[in-house]
DNA sequence: GATGCGGTCAAACGACCGTTTGAATACTAG
DNA sequence: CTAGTATTCAAACGGTCGTTTGACCGCATC
């Protein structure tokens, strides 16, 4: 739980701790008292800096999602620029940014888990927020997939992508729990895991 | 929300309503007051019949899981009896029982969604309960898959099955949300969806 | 008709929830 | 140094949480 270090601002400490606690206990399950206690800030700080718990949740998403969306769209643009790109390249553009974010930024691994939780929540308010801030990215990927999978009609493609997105999100959320062999380094382990994930998803989409 | 009919016993009404509300709002998000109000039952009835909210949650699982496990193991045994069975048969033995349960028993569709939620919860207590009551089934399926996928080492196989279980659970939870074409009946739609799911998972496992 | 018992009920318990308040403090600009 | 703004703080707000209590009910048994 890194951002309880005092050299981070109150706002950043709250965001960091909230991220890990939401990942661990869910949005309803993690209370503001737990968050502020772990972040070593006053209880009222959440409402002062964010206005409400609901807004805090949204801010937890916005902080990482902005960066993740940028990377994913950039990666997708690079793939589209290559006229000989294949299905695996598009999947790579989707998976790799999340992979890298979960590695460098300290709480990134926790965020991928928060993302997986949001996927499970059928809360109307949260879904609307995510669709507003995230939908255009998924739509761009969907059209990229559509060009590579012309044998699938629109309906078929969409629910298949829904499965893929869910499977990938969940698989990435469990990255930390897949034990790696002793001899391989963390970096190469993740690299190999990503390759497997992509191969799995590509085969499922082509089937 | 069918089991609010008065011809069901108090216990059954609570279980049925709790199932749908847990599916919709999560275990922490659905309160006993919401449950008892929707079930038209006194608040104290939950603690009288189940002891605690925690035990109620476990009972919601136990009720359906017992039946689901029986069906899955029976289907798997039938598959194993056929010496020429293939990967798709084992996947079918896993998917079809959940599919059928989500069709006939009124709250079955909600339960599959509860199962998906439990998959997202990293709560230690709940995971232990599920692993105690569910683990042996997954282990039997794992050995069946192991025989059909000899090219995968044990480590590789296990996290791949983890992905498949997650993807299938989530896909099945969203069954109700995949819109079907107007001309096809509900039964044939589910049949086709199951076939797609199995083909998708089989391709991913073989890749 | 009294006794015992499983079930239901309204009411209350203490704990915890998200949020608000108003005073105390830290910081910055004039 | 001072005035003013931004932040932190302890305390309290009303509300909801899971759980417990004790009275009350219907009903079978003697």
Coordinates of C-alpha atoms in Angstrom, one line a residue, chain B residues 19-135:
Chain B
X19 CA -30.5 -14.7 -4.7
X20 CA -31.9 -12.0 -7.0
X21 CA -30.8 -9.1 -4.8
X22 CA -27.3 -10.4 -4.2
X23 CA -27.0 -10.8 -8.0
X24 CA -28.1 -7.3 -8.5
X25 CA -26.4 -5.4 -5.7
X26 CA -23.7 -7.7 -4.4
X27 CA -23.4 -9.3 -1.0
X28 CA -22.4 -6.1 0.8
X29 CA -24.7 -3.9 -1.3
X30 CA -28.0 -5.8 -0.6
X31 CA -29.2 -5.4 3.0
X32 CA -31.3 -7.8 5.0
X33 CA -33.9 -5.1 5.3
X34 CA -34.2 -5.0 1.5
X35 CA -34.3 -8.8 1.3
X36 CA -37.0 -9.3 4.0
X37 CA -39.1 -6.4 2.7
X38 CA -39.1 -7.8 -0.8
X39 CA -39.8 -11.3 0.5
X40 CA -42.7 -9.9 2.6
X41 CA -41.1 -11.5 5.7
X42 CA -40.2 -10.1 9.1
X43 CA -36.7 -8.7 9.5
X44 CA -35.8 -11.1 12.3
X45 CA -36.7 -14.1 10.1
X46 CA -33.3 -14.2 8.5
X47 CA -31.4 -14.6 11.8
X48 CA -34.0 -17.0 13.1
X49 CA -33.8 -19.4 10.1
X50 CA -30.2 -18.9 9.0
X51 CA -28.4 -17.5 12.0
X52 CA -26.6 -14.7 10.2
X53 CA -26.3 -12.9 6.9
X54 CA -23.0 -14.8 6.2
X55 CA -24.8 -18.1 6.6
X56 CA -27.6 -16.9 4.4
X57 CA -25.1 -16.2 1.7
X58 CA -23.7 -19.7 2.0
X59 CA -27.1 -21.2 2.0
X60 CA -27.9 -19.4 -1.3
X61 CA -24.9 -21.1 -2.8
X62 CA -25.5 -24.5 -1.2
X63 CA -29.0 -24.8 -2.4
X64 CA -28.2 -24.5 -6.1
X65 CA -24.6 -25.7 -6.0
X66 CA -25.5 -29.1 -4.8
X67 CA -27.8 -29.7 -7.7
X68 CA -25.4 -28.1 -10.2
X69 CA -22.5 -30.2 -8.9
X70 CA -24.5 -33.4 -9.2
X71 CA -25.5 -32.6 -12.8
X72 CA -22.0 -31.6 -13.8
X73 CA -20.4 -34.7 -12.3
X74 CA -23.1 -36.9 -13.9
X75 CA -22.5 -35.3 -17.3
X76 CA -18.8 -35.6 -16.9
X77 CA -19.1 -39.3 -16.0
X78 CA -21.2 -39.9 -19.1
X79 CA -18.6 -38.2 -21.2
X80 CA -15.8 -40.2 -19.6
X81 CA -17.7 -43.4 -20.3
X82 CA -17.4 -42.7 -24.0
X83 CA -13.9 -43.6 -25.0
X84 CA -14.0 -41.4 -28.1
X85 CA -15.0 -38.2 -26.3
X86 CA -13.4 -34.9 -27.3
X87 CA -12.6 -31.6 -25.7
X88 CA -16.0 -30.1 -26.6
X89 CA -17.8 -32.9 -24.8
X90 CA -16.1 -32.0 -21.5
X91 CA -16.8 -28.4 -22.0
X92 CA -20.4 -29.3 -22.7
X93 CA -20.6 -31.2 -19.5
X94 CA -19.5 -28.1 -17.7
X95 CA -21.7 -25.5 -19.5
X96 CA -24.9 -27.4 -20.1
X97 CA -25.9 -28.0 -16.5
X98 CA -25.6 -24.4 -15.6
X99 CA -27.5 -23.5 -18.8
X100 CA -30.4 -25.8 -17.9
X101 CA -30.5 -24.7 -14.3
X102 CA -30.6 -21.1 -15.4
X103 CA -33.6 -21.9 -17.5
X104 CA -36.0 -24.1 -15.5
X105 CA -35.6 -23.0 -11.8
X106 CA -37.1 -19.6 -11.6
X107 CA -34.2 -17.8 -9.9
X108 CA -31.6 -19.9 -11.7
X109 CA -30.6 -17.1 -14.0
X110 CA -30.0 -14.9 -11.0
X111 CA -27.9 -17.6 -9.3
X112 CA -25.5 -17.9 -12.3
X113 CA -25.0 -14.1 -11.8
X114 CA -24.4 -14.6 -8.1
X115 CA -21.8 -17.2 -9.0
X116 CA -20.1 -14.7 -11.2
X117 CA -20.1 -12.2 -8.4
X118 CA -18.5 -14.6 -6.1
X119 CA -15.8 -15.1 -8.7
X120 CA -15.0 -11.4 -8.4
X121 CA -15.0 -11.3 -4.6
X122 CA -11.7 -12.0 -3.2
X123 CA -13.2 -12.4 0.3
X124 CA -11.2 -15.1 2.1
X125 CA -14.2 -16.6 3.9
X126 CA -16.3 -17.0 0.8
X127 CA -13.5 -18.4 -1.3
X128 CA -12.8 -21.0 1.3
X129 CA -16.5 -22.0 1.4
X130 CA -16.6 -22.3 -2.3
X131 CA -13.4 -24.2 -2.6
X132 CA -14.6 -26.6 0.1
X133 CA -18.0 -27.3 -1.6
X134 CA -17.0 -26.8 -5.3
X135 CA -13.3 -27.6 -5.5

